[in-house]
XYZ file of C-alpha atoms in Angstrom:
684
model
C 26.323 -4.243 9.780
C 27.355 -1.715 12.951
C 25.536 1.327 13.888
C 27.564 3.768 12.487
C 27.923 1.918 9.112
C 24.202 1.311 9.085
C 23.272 5.168 9.884
C 25.940 6.291 7.225
C 24.483 3.855 4.443
C 20.774 5.944 5.320
C 22.118 8.792 5.510
C 23.892 8.182 1.933
C 20.532 7.050 0.544
C 18.668 10.240 1.152
C 21.172 12.527 0.074
C 20.878 10.416 -3.285
C 17.185 10.685 -2.814
C 17.545 14.240 -2.319
C 19.659 14.645 -5.309
C 17.457 12.683 -7.564
C 14.464 14.292 -6.272
C 15.987 17.653 -7.110
C 16.179 17.201 -11.267
C 12.469 15.344 -10.593
C 10.754 18.013 -9.166
C 12.125 20.496 -11.628
C 10.196 18.329 -14.154
C 6.976 19.070 -11.807
C 6.100 15.351 -11.436
C 2.769 15.452 -9.551
C 0.716 12.252 -11.069
C 3.195 9.709 -9.847
C 0.538 9.214 -7.224
C -3.238 10.249 -7.879
C -5.775 9.677 -4.825
C -9.870 9.997 -4.938
C -11.855 9.420 -2.124
C -15.551 8.436 -1.905
C -18.106 8.654 1.159
C -19.964 5.315 0.820
C -23.299 6.162 2.345
C -25.954 3.083 2.357
C -28.281 5.138 4.913
C -27.070 3.792 8.194
C -25.356 5.307 11.010
C -22.107 3.758 9.862
C -20.348 5.003 6.674
C -16.947 3.771 4.709
C -14.688 6.128 3.445
C -12.919 4.783 0.450
C -9.681 5.938 -0.914
C -8.287 5.077 -4.289
C -4.275 5.312 -5.008
C -3.464 5.086 -8.174
C 0.639 4.807 -9.402
C 1.836 5.722 -12.410
C 3.986 3.206 -14.449
C 7.227 2.571 -12.994
C 6.195 4.006 -9.661
C 5.711 2.925 -6.312
C 4.620 4.012 -2.595
C 5.811 2.729 0.744
C 2.696 1.144 3.428
C 1.775 2.266 6.690
C 4.170 2.198 9.990
C 7.479 1.572 8.039
C 10.038 1.669 10.564
C 11.768 4.790 12.269
C 14.882 4.586 10.183
C 13.101 3.604 7.036
C 11.452 5.222 4.041
C 8.523 8.015 4.086
C 5.699 5.805 5.161
C 1.992 6.351 4.101
C 0.012 8.267 6.631
C -3.894 9.159 6.693
C -4.175 12.168 9.116
C -7.876 13.640 10.109
C -7.499 17.482 10.265
C -11.043 17.240 11.382
C -13.351 14.566 12.660
C -16.688 16.204 13.847
C -19.772 14.243 14.414
C -18.532 11.018 13.518
C -15.613 8.489 15.075
C -13.136 6.404 12.928
C -13.924 2.658 13.437
C -10.753 1.120 13.066
C -7.967 1.644 10.806
C -7.748 2.168 6.721
C -7.461 -1.389 5.756
C -5.843 -1.993 2.090
C -7.565 -3.937 -0.403
C -4.572 -5.971 -0.696
C -1.250 -7.105 1.144
C 1.617 -4.956 0.259
C 4.709 -6.061 -1.878
C 7.158 -7.015 0.398
C 11.062 -7.547 -0.266
C 14.311 -7.413 1.673
C 16.105 -3.869 0.582
C 19.815 -4.394 1.183
C 20.329 -0.536 1.490
C 18.269 -0.124 4.680
C 18.997 -3.647 5.840
C 15.264 -4.370 6.536
C 12.123 -5.598 4.832
C 9.997 -2.723 3.010
C 6.571 -3.079 2.156
C 4.767 -0.998 -0.851
C 2.297 -0.751 -3.644
C 2.331 -0.098 -7.230
C -0.906 -0.037 -9.789
C -4.190 0.709 -7.989
C -5.074 0.015 -4.267
C -8.135 0.574 -2.231
C -8.116 1.536 1.460
C -11.184 1.434 3.482
C -11.899 3.065 6.619
C -15.603 2.284 8.549
C -16.929 5.704 10.186
C -19.950 5.909 12.336
C -22.037 9.601 12.243
C -22.997 10.574 15.715
C -24.297 14.006 14.791
C -25.667 14.578 11.599
C -25.715 18.593 11.908
C -22.076 18.486 13.052
C -20.815 16.020 10.604
C -17.473 17.592 9.173
C -14.709 15.501 8.090
C -11.254 17.274 6.867
C -8.610 14.226 5.984
C -5.229 14.614 4.502
C -3.095 11.373 3.307
C 0.519 11.799 2.623
C 2.592 9.512 0.533
C 5.982 9.387 -0.887
C 6.514 8.142 -4.624
C 9.359 6.124 -5.842
C 10.970 4.852 -8.839
C 14.213 2.995 -10.156
C 15.986 6.332 -10.335
C 14.701 8.087 -7.143
C 12.093 9.102 -4.677
C 9.961 12.255 -5.025
C 9.315 14.225 -1.530
C 6.174 13.295 0.501
C 3.458 14.833 -1.553
C -0.110 15.464 0.263
C -3.836 15.150 -0.949
C -6.756 16.919 1.562
C -10.563 15.761 1.227
C -13.535 17.158 2.704
C -17.243 15.859 3.324
C -19.716 17.561 4.923
C -23.390 17.148 6.324
C -24.838 17.579 2.805
C -23.088 14.524 1.565
C -25.426 12.594 3.792
C -28.557 10.893 3.027
C -30.280 12.852 5.753
C -29.706 15.895 4.219
C -29.531 14.859 0.438
C -31.829 11.360 -0.331
C -31.106 11.515 -3.635
C -27.439 10.862 -3.180
C -25.754 7.639 -2.251
C -22.048 8.939 -2.378
C -20.349 11.849 -2.278
C -16.931 12.068 -4.261
C -13.975 14.335 -3.660
C -10.649 14.741 -5.641
C -8.091 17.224 -6.158
C -6.160 14.896 -8.693
C -6.539 13.208 -12.193
C -7.645 14.447 -15.502
C -11.153 15.591 -16.113
C -11.685 11.916 -18.089
C -10.454 9.971 -15.292
C -12.014 11.617 -12.586
C -15.398 10.429 -10.488
C -17.981 12.256 -11.086
C -19.519 14.577 -8.651
C -23.363 13.846 -7.739
C -24.958 16.938 -9.376
C -23.069 16.041 -12.386
C -24.823 12.472 -12.502
C -26.863 11.733 -15.566
C -30.576 11.150 -14.798
C -30.605 7.496 -15.799
C -28.213 6.587 -13.110
C -30.518 7.700 -10.189
C -31.636 4.711 -9.058
C -28.793 2.461 -7.460
C -28.573 -1.153 -7.826
C -28.240 -3.464 -4.796
C -25.779 -6.178 -4.885
C -28.285 -8.777 -5.438
C -29.623 -7.107 -8.587
C -26.203 -7.415 -9.840
C -25.735 -10.972 -9.143
C -28.652 -11.890 -10.833
C -28.291 -14.771 -13.190
C -28.246 -13.356 -17.183
C -27.765 -17.011 -19.131
C -30.956 -16.405 -20.999
C -29.745 -12.869 -22.206
C -26.749 -14.522 -23.457
C -28.535 -17.381 -24.901
C -30.435 -14.763 -27.206
C -27.431 -13.077 -28.838
C -26.367 -16.533 -29.843
C -23.644 -16.903 -27.216
C -20.573 -18.909 -28.569
C -19.329 -20.093 -24.988
C -20.177 -23.708 -25.861
C -18.216 -23.834 -29.049
C -15.460 -22.270 -27.733
C -15.058 -24.297 -24.591
C -15.136 -27.237 -26.792
C -12.271 -25.277 -28.855
C -10.142 -24.886 -25.359
C -10.850 -28.714 -25.039
C -9.237 -29.549 -28.351
C -6.091 -27.468 -27.448
C -5.595 -29.414 -24.080
C -5.867 -32.575 -26.436
C -3.086 -31.215 -28.630
C -0.967 -30.304 -25.883
C -1.558 -33.338 -24.351
C -0.715 -35.225 -27.940
C 2.728 -33.086 -28.225
C 3.495 -34.076 -24.587
C 3.563 -37.608 -25.522
C 5.766 -36.967 -28.485
C 8.427 -35.133 -26.311
C 8.077 -38.629 -23.869
C 9.130 -40.514 -26.445
C 12.705 -39.010 -26.697
C 13.003 -39.170 -22.693
C 16.089 -41.322 -21.447
C 12.950 -43.372 -19.414
C 11.233 -44.332 -22.570
C 13.682 -45.182 -24.950
C 15.139 -48.241 -22.914
C 11.706 -49.671 -22.970
C 12.358 -50.144 -27.050
C 14.627 -53.259 -26.679
C 11.973 -54.429 -24.083
C 9.117 -54.324 -26.281
C 11.244 -55.859 -29.399
C 12.183 -59.197 -26.836
C 8.532 -59.244 -25.756
C 6.978 -59.232 -29.097
C 9.390 -61.374 -30.907
C 8.310 -64.146 -28.323
C 5.187 -64.037 -29.923
C 3.700 -64.949 -32.910
C 5.171 -63.568 -36.117
C 1.730 -63.947 -37.996
C 0.929 -60.566 -39.295
C -3.079 -60.701 -38.461
C -2.123 -61.591 -34.657
C 0.647 -59.092 -34.580
C -1.684 -56.400 -35.220
C -4.456 -57.598 -32.999
C -1.416 -57.812 -30.360
C -0.174 -54.110 -31.220
C -3.803 -52.979 -31.020
C -4.262 -54.374 -27.351
C -0.794 -52.861 -26.321
C -1.540 -48.910 -27.739
C -5.236 -49.280 -26.413
C -3.698 -50.457 -23.034
C -1.321 -47.951 -22.667
C -4.495 -45.263 -23.368
C -6.113 -47.004 -20.999
C -3.825 -46.484 -18.137
C -2.864 -42.863 -18.735
C -6.863 -42.345 -19.152
C -7.655 -43.997 -16.095
C -5.067 -41.153 -14.218
C -7.254 -38.348 -15.709
C -10.499 -39.718 -14.792
C -9.660 -40.392 -11.426
C -8.368 -37.036 -10.734
C -11.207 -35.437 -12.051
C -13.350 -37.511 -10.054
C -11.360 -36.711 -7.224
C -11.577 -33.365 -7.264
C -14.534 -32.374 -8.939
C -15.150 -29.373 -11.304
C -15.266 -26.394 -8.427
C -12.038 -27.877 -7.387
C -9.980 -28.548 -10.281
C -10.832 -24.779 -11.085
C -8.184 -23.994 -8.098
C -5.972 -26.768 -8.730
C -3.566 -24.754 -10.950
C -2.950 -22.186 -8.395
C -2.964 -24.333 -5.199
C 0.173 -23.788 -3.254
C 0.394 -27.261 -2.352
C 0.313 -28.842 -5.979
C 2.043 -26.131 -7.834
C 5.381 -26.048 -4.848
C 5.233 -29.701 -5.129
C 5.188 -30.387 -8.989
C 7.902 -26.725 -8.508
C 10.140 -29.401 -6.486
C 10.205 -32.613 -8.691
C 11.017 -30.921 -11.747
C 13.907 -29.555 -10.032
C 14.359 -32.695 -8.221
C 14.645 -34.846 -11.649
C 16.448 -31.798 -13.246
C 19.373 -32.207 -10.415
C 19.186 -36.303 -11.456
C 19.499 -35.821 -15.218
C 22.457 -33.453 -14.880
C 23.804 -36.492 -13.225
C 23.680 -35.928 -9.284
C 21.911 -39.105 -8.662
C 20.000 -41.585 -10.448
C 16.190 -41.659 -10.097
C 14.095 -44.919 -10.834
C 11.446 -46.550 -9.612
C 12.106 -49.633 -7.055
C 13.208 -52.389 -9.219
C 11.427 -55.003 -7.404
C 8.228 -53.117 -8.566
C 9.358 -53.593 -12.293
C 10.945 -56.394 -12.399
C 7.731 -58.421 -10.881
C 5.607 -56.572 -13.187
C 8.151 -57.781 -16.287
C 8.427 -61.038 -14.985
C 4.166 -61.002 -14.764
C 4.338 -59.574 -18.588
C 6.584 -62.971 -19.770
C 4.986 -65.699 -17.585
C 1.427 -64.362 -18.401
C -0.262 -65.600 -21.813
C -3.345 -63.895 -23.814
C -4.170 -60.302 -23.725
C -3.384 -60.018 -19.783
C 0.403 -60.701 -20.912
C 0.154 -57.472 -23.097
C -1.988 -55.642 -20.364
C 1.141 -55.978 -17.758
C 3.629 -55.125 -20.760
C 1.827 -51.977 -21.009
C 2.030 -51.247 -17.538
C 5.261 -51.953 -16.882
C 5.600 -49.301 -19.757
C 4.078 -46.941 -17.732
C 5.918 -47.835 -14.515
C 9.350 -47.621 -15.679
C 9.158 -44.440 -18.063
C 7.010 -42.330 -15.137
C 10.455 -40.852 -13.700
C 10.529 -38.750 -17.355
C 6.669 -38.850 -18.191
C 5.691 -37.653 -14.649
C 6.702 -34.237 -14.880
C 5.104 -33.787 -18.350
C 2.099 -35.462 -16.813
C 1.984 -33.119 -13.745
C 2.329 -30.156 -16.037
C -0.619 -31.426 -18.065
C -2.968 -32.106 -15.381
C -2.664 -28.893 -13.810
C -2.988 -27.042 -16.712
C -5.807 -28.789 -18.206
C -7.790 -28.385 -14.763
C -8.566 -24.842 -15.586
C -10.149 -25.547 -18.865
C -13.510 -27.902 -17.575
C -14.047 -31.116 -15.750
C -12.925 -32.911 -18.899
C -9.946 -31.389 -19.143
C -7.486 -33.524 -17.475
C -9.307 -36.722 -19.134
C -8.812 -35.125 -22.511
C -5.333 -34.140 -21.786
C -4.342 -37.383 -21.085
C -6.233 -39.224 -23.958
C -3.974 -36.861 -26.166
C -0.600 -37.691 -24.185
C -1.382 -41.719 -24.245
C -2.034 -41.826 -27.781
C 0.542 -40.169 -28.866
C 3.090 -42.475 -26.621
C 0.829 -45.701 -27.757
C 0.949 -44.994 -31.687
C 4.793 -45.345 -32.185
C 5.117 -48.325 -29.818
C 2.063 -49.739 -31.215
C 3.735 -49.861 -34.939
C 6.829 -51.212 -33.422
C 5.046 -54.291 -32.005
C 3.762 -54.813 -35.085
C 7.132 -54.791 -37.010
C 9.830 -55.466 -33.942
C 12.369 -56.343 -36.324
C 12.429 -52.428 -37.116
C 13.160 -51.620 -33.667
C 16.276 -53.743 -33.346
C 17.691 -51.151 -36.212
C 17.072 -48.296 -34.081
C 20.273 -46.842 -32.157
C 21.436 -48.009 -28.478
C 21.721 -45.850 -25.665
C 24.710 -43.906 -25.218
C 25.981 -40.713 -25.067
C 23.620 -39.114 -27.351
C 20.834 -40.169 -24.860
C 22.828 -38.603 -21.841
C 22.832 -35.442 -23.686
C 18.984 -35.679 -24.057
C 19.130 -35.989 -20.187
C 21.034 -32.882 -19.968
C 18.685 -30.717 -22.119
C 15.832 -32.182 -20.667
C 17.032 -31.101 -17.136
C 17.763 -27.377 -18.373
C 14.111 -27.575 -19.722
C 12.604 -29.057 -16.984
C 14.753 -26.302 -14.616
C 13.096 -23.334 -16.945
C 9.201 -25.102 -16.738
C 9.524 -25.407 -12.920
C 9.524 -21.574 -12.256
C 6.106 -21.397 -13.990
C 4.853 -23.480 -10.896
C 6.498 -21.009 -8.310
C 5.410 -18.003 -9.985
C 1.830 -19.122 -9.973
C 1.808 -19.984 -6.669
C 3.444 -16.849 -5.931
C 1.177 -14.609 -7.431
C -2.318 -16.573 -6.109
C -0.654 -15.898 -2.473
C 0.550 -12.496 -2.695
C 4.332 -13.417 -1.893
C 6.238 -11.380 -4.104
C 8.944 -13.641 -4.475
C 9.157 -13.901 -8.416
C 8.743 -10.501 -10.237
C 8.829 -10.528 -13.997
C 12.156 -9.691 -14.528
C 13.624 -12.157 -12.085
C 11.656 -14.892 -13.500
C 13.173 -13.601 -17.267
C 16.503 -13.387 -15.777
C 16.793 -16.771 -14.555
C 15.229 -17.742 -17.901
C 18.099 -15.970 -19.714
C 20.526 -17.932 -17.507
C 19.116 -20.930 -18.367
C 18.592 -21.141 -22.124
C 21.907 -19.072 -22.348
C 24.181 -22.122 -20.396
C 22.045 -24.448 -22.480
C 23.221 -22.967 -25.963
C 26.798 -23.493 -24.433
C 26.557 -26.895 -23.240
C 25.244 -27.957 -26.699
C 28.404 -26.212 -28.394
C 30.554 -28.686 -25.961
C 32.009 -25.990 -23.418
C 30.258 -27.241 -20.065
C 30.835 -31.081 -19.166
C 28.640 -33.029 -16.673
C 29.785 -36.201 -14.679
C 27.999 -38.828 -17.395
C 28.800 -36.735 -20.735
C 31.282 -38.306 -23.496
C 33.773 -36.297 -24.521
C 33.368 -34.720 -27.770
C 35.931 -34.139 -30.772
C 33.563 -32.174 -33.074
C 29.709 -30.860 -32.980
C 27.331 -31.964 -35.448
C 25.250 -29.605 -37.293
C 21.559 -30.613 -35.653
C 23.739 -29.834 -32.300
C 24.902 -26.647 -33.403
C 21.569 -25.406 -34.550
C 20.083 -26.468 -31.348
C 22.689 -24.207 -29.793
C 21.986 -21.172 -31.959
C 18.259 -21.696 -31.246
C 18.653 -21.410 -27.635
C 21.136 -18.658 -27.349
C 18.962 -16.710 -29.983
C 15.919 -17.258 -27.622
C 18.052 -16.097 -24.578
C 19.026 -13.286 -26.433
C 15.006 -12.398 -27.227
C 14.364 -12.390 -23.751
C 16.946 -9.693 -22.704
C 14.401 -6.920 -23.618
C 11.987 -8.228 -21.158
C 13.882 -6.967 -18.360
C 12.895 -3.576 -19.087
C 8.687 -4.465 -20.118
C 8.664 -5.524 -23.547
C 5.456 -7.774 -23.717
C 7.731 -10.999 -25.386
C 4.272 -12.158 -27.010
C 6.123 -15.883 -27.440
C 6.263 -16.358 -23.733
C 3.836 -14.214 -22.356
C 1.594 -17.550 -21.074
C 4.696 -18.686 -19.069
C 5.991 -15.616 -17.797
C 4.734 -13.303 -14.422
C 2.246 -10.493 -15.945
C 3.314 -7.079 -16.643
C 2.203 -5.604 -13.334
C 4.827 -7.327 -11.354
C 7.347 -5.769 -13.223
C 9.439 -3.482 -11.229
C 11.335 -1.462 -13.452
C 8.868 -1.243 -16.746
C 9.391 1.183 -19.829
C 7.015 -0.377 -21.695
C 3.711 1.804 -21.671
C 1.378 -0.216 -24.033
C -0.182 -2.599 -21.523
C -3.292 -2.562 -20.399
C -4.224 -2.669 -16.479
C -7.762 -3.034 -14.956
C -9.609 0.024 -13.308
C -11.109 -2.007 -10.477
C -10.747 -5.713 -9.190
C -14.167 -5.710 -7.276
C -17.095 -6.282 -8.958
C -19.445 -4.197 -7.037
C -17.184 -1.138 -6.602
C -16.761 -1.300 -10.330
C -20.374 -1.239 -11.288
C -20.953 2.166 -9.032
C -18.153 3.658 -11.102
C -19.576 2.704 -14.439
C -22.557 4.010 -13.204
C -21.344 7.534 -12.234
C -19.247 7.924 -15.172
C -22.157 6.604 -17.477
C -20.016 3.695 -19.228
C -20.622 0.321 -20.294
C -18.364 -2.325 -18.220
C -15.940 -5.019 -19.607
C -16.248 -7.718 -17.131
C -12.960 -9.926 -17.496
C -12.978 -13.457 -15.158
C -9.502 -13.988 -15.156
C -6.788 -15.842 -12.790
C -3.121 -15.817 -11.926
C -2.471 -19.095 -13.434
C -4.596 -18.499 -16.517
C -2.212 -19.349 -19.636
C -4.853 -17.947 -22.042
C -5.389 -14.933 -19.877
C -1.837 -13.635 -20.198
C -1.472 -14.330 -23.963
C -4.724 -12.270 -24.353
C -3.545 -9.586 -22.204
C -0.098 -9.757 -23.981
C -1.444 -10.160 -27.947
C -4.407 -8.695 -27.869
C -5.003 -5.826 -25.419
C -1.774 -3.946 -26.095
C -3.082 -3.345 -29.641
C -3.554 0.545 -29.760
C -6.947 0.142 -30.924
C -7.997 -2.248 -28.408
C -6.159 -0.383 -25.518
C -7.890 2.846 -26.446
C -11.262 1.278 -26.039
C -10.499 -0.367 -22.807
C -9.297 2.687 -21.270
C -11.695 5.346 -22.635
C -14.980 3.633 -23.700
C -15.174 0.743 -20.736
C -14.997 0.726 -17.137
C -12.053 -2.630 -17.190
C -12.902 -4.928 -14.180
C -10.563 -7.939 -13.716
C -11.547 -10.652 -11.343
C -9.133 -13.071 -10.028
C -11.135 -16.664 -9.546
C -7.645 -18.064 -7.991
C -6.943 -15.109 -5.802
C -6.320 -16.892 -2.274
C -6.643 -13.763 -0.099
C -9.146 -14.137 2.643
C -12.403 -12.909 2.366
C -13.375 -10.092 5.231
C -16.370 -12.054 6.240
C -17.066 -15.671 4.792
C -20.074 -15.860 2.974
C -22.232 -18.871 2.797
C -24.310 -19.263 -0.704
C -26.229 -21.866 -2.581
C -24.562 -22.973 -5.588
C -26.313 -25.081 -7.586
C -28.790 -26.703 -4.664
C -25.648 -27.313 -2.255
C -24.815 -24.785 0.698
C -21.331 -23.755 0.150
C -19.009 -21.380 2.107
C -16.915 -18.882 0.003
C -13.701 -17.944 2.172
C -11.441 -16.131 -0.790
C -11.913 -13.344 -3.086
C -11.183 -15.980 -5.759
C -14.138 -18.354 -4.171
C -16.539 -15.242 -4.536
C -15.389 -14.319 -7.964
C -15.616 -17.981 -9.160
C -19.101 -18.335 -7.885
C -19.969 -14.975 -9.573
C -18.752 -16.339 -13.074
C -21.031 -20.088 -12.281
C -23.970 -18.358 -10.857
C -24.333 -15.315 -13.099
C -23.102 -16.738 -16.603
C -23.151 -20.457 -15.939
C -19.361 -20.512 -17.274
C -16.151 -21.659 -15.131
C -13.417 -21.545 -18.278
C -10.963 -18.084 -18.050
C -10.351 -15.831 -19.727
C -13.905 -15.029 -19.671
C -15.366 -11.336 -21.237
C -18.347 -10.554 -21.006
C -19.551 -6.257 -21.932
C -22.256 -5.171 -19.553
C -24.778 -2.079 -19.296
C -25.099 -0.501 -15.900
C -27.685 -2.904 -14.629
C -25.331 -5.805 -14.814
C -27.180 -7.110 -18.014
C -24.822 -8.311 -21.007
C -24.743 -6.051 -24.079
C -23.726 -9.256 -26.087
C -22.284 -12.535 -26.704
C -19.259 -13.362 -24.076
C -15.648 -13.778 -25.623
C -12.965 -16.325 -24.751
C -9.638 -16.849 -25.939
C -9.268 -15.534 -29.245
C -5.765 -13.883 -30.549
C -7.621 -12.310 -33.770
C -7.232 -8.471 -32.757
C -9.989 -7.546 -35.364
C -12.874 -9.886 -33.954
C -12.123 -8.652 -30.297
C -12.386 -4.978 -31.511
C -15.773 -6.242 -33.371
C -16.637 -7.511 -29.952
C -15.632 -4.232 -27.873
C -17.603 -1.835 -30.581
C -20.817 -4.060 -30.608
C -20.932 -3.705 -27.043
C -20.505 -0.016 -27.225
C -23.343 0.533 -29.981
C -25.688 -1.650 -27.655
C -25.119 0.129 -24.771
C -26.283 3.613 -26.672
C -29.250 1.787 -28.051
C -30.411 0.631 -24.673
C -30.113 4.110 -23.265
C -31.766 5.194 -26.163
C -35.058 2.820 -25.160
C -33.901 -0.313 -26.950
C -35.620 -3.468 -25.347
C -32.891 -6.030 -23.881
C -33.336 -9.433 -25.494
C -34.013 -12.418 -23.413
C -35.900 -10.799 -20.633
């Protein structure tokens, strides 16, 4: 793009923005971005200015220091800074979203949702201390941009501890509703006069949870049961894969050579099935022993593992489309096969089971990988339990076939239908691969895959799958079809219907059926849906301080970017109007991402169950908080807290029963009011 063309494009954009801004201004939109300021004072010479920006749904504002020929930048400007000096710049709580804008011909950085900016200042003269600060930002949405709007804040020496010992922070605000604003110091309830330190808020509260009859253990077992079920379903899917099906005649041949006595056939079949279970279970246990409990919790969002599985699934999909054949080295499988034939007794059956495992791995590998990564978020037993379910489902029919080998000889042989299965699997693996890419993208804040981009790709994949099933697309190894079977037609109908179901999600529809796979609604660039719930804070200490100011209980939400169950709760339970009202009006919602890979400003060294550990990322910090304070490491994990960080009831995990969740929240509110009236805390 030459210079003239570029400037013409930029001029057109600004003219378009001005034209769009005119009707927007006529609507007097002054709450697209609201700013609140806090002067944090811990009694030392260094203070912290904390500015919190909250954007309205569908709006965003650009970052600081944008290029000169780019959009309006975020600007912090001191009109007066007396008796103090600034230490560094304003630092945001999270990186800005960055993506290429073809109109400007450059990468642009912007924020949406809630973001906090902090700057240290040092007081040099308490008597002369006076701060007047202006923040200017330009809010934009999908339709256009508003002119830059400014918000001013002021603090004086009356706001410092040296002149007002009963004040720990001062608040200045010029926007937002009365209900949402931070209270000024003179409005603080008497019960909040004592400020808690971070160490107080981190004190373990396991005994209090036990006193309320906490059901974490039972719900944890329920989670493991779900892992087993998912593993079992994965094993059933593996049975129809093109790599497992050719093992049927091999199994027939092997067991026909052995005894025809029914009792011995049953014994051999049991050994065969148990061998398959042992081999796959050993894989799950090996993962558990190698990575350990704390590492498994972060495995599901590790960039290397997620990108590796993303690449594996894409490669397998390309192979199944017919680009190339992906098989294990023939000398490995031939050697094991010959070993199974030459070795007699139980050992030969084990080798046969190992041959099945190895030959089928090119198809079962993606299923096993997906299962291990997802199960690793549950508990240390997750991978082992998941592999147990998978291996039982895979071994059960082969064990039955080993008892009745003659039945196997009547099963359909490989042919054109099996290639169609491969192609269908290729489409599904492409769709599943995006889950791994988006988890890594969210955990590391890359901003590559927004929710609507994810859904657009899925819509294309499932629409093309439906068209393929109708015979309108053919791949290299496909057999020409003269007519379409009824079963194939209905599969095409399901796939096309599913693609149509996803379309409203491009505009923000919750899509509860697939919410566990898609990125959260907060990543949606264009969102017309107003029923979602977003956390008030993503920092534990800051959220607790705010709760003390507004005298509201806290709902602490331990979540994760890679947490499938968390997305289900947010899209199926939180969107209920009754739940949404409770979370937004009666609680201070604090969501802590235990897999956030952003670096901490300073490495923390802690005593983790007798072992010295260094916490380097934000996720490390919140994961340790959950284990240390609540003795739990599964997500989602919800617990209501009073202003001292003590539970108001038992914790709550994944349960999509809306009425039960409302009861859980209302019980917390009742207990909060009871404690304010003097009720003692159980377990203390």
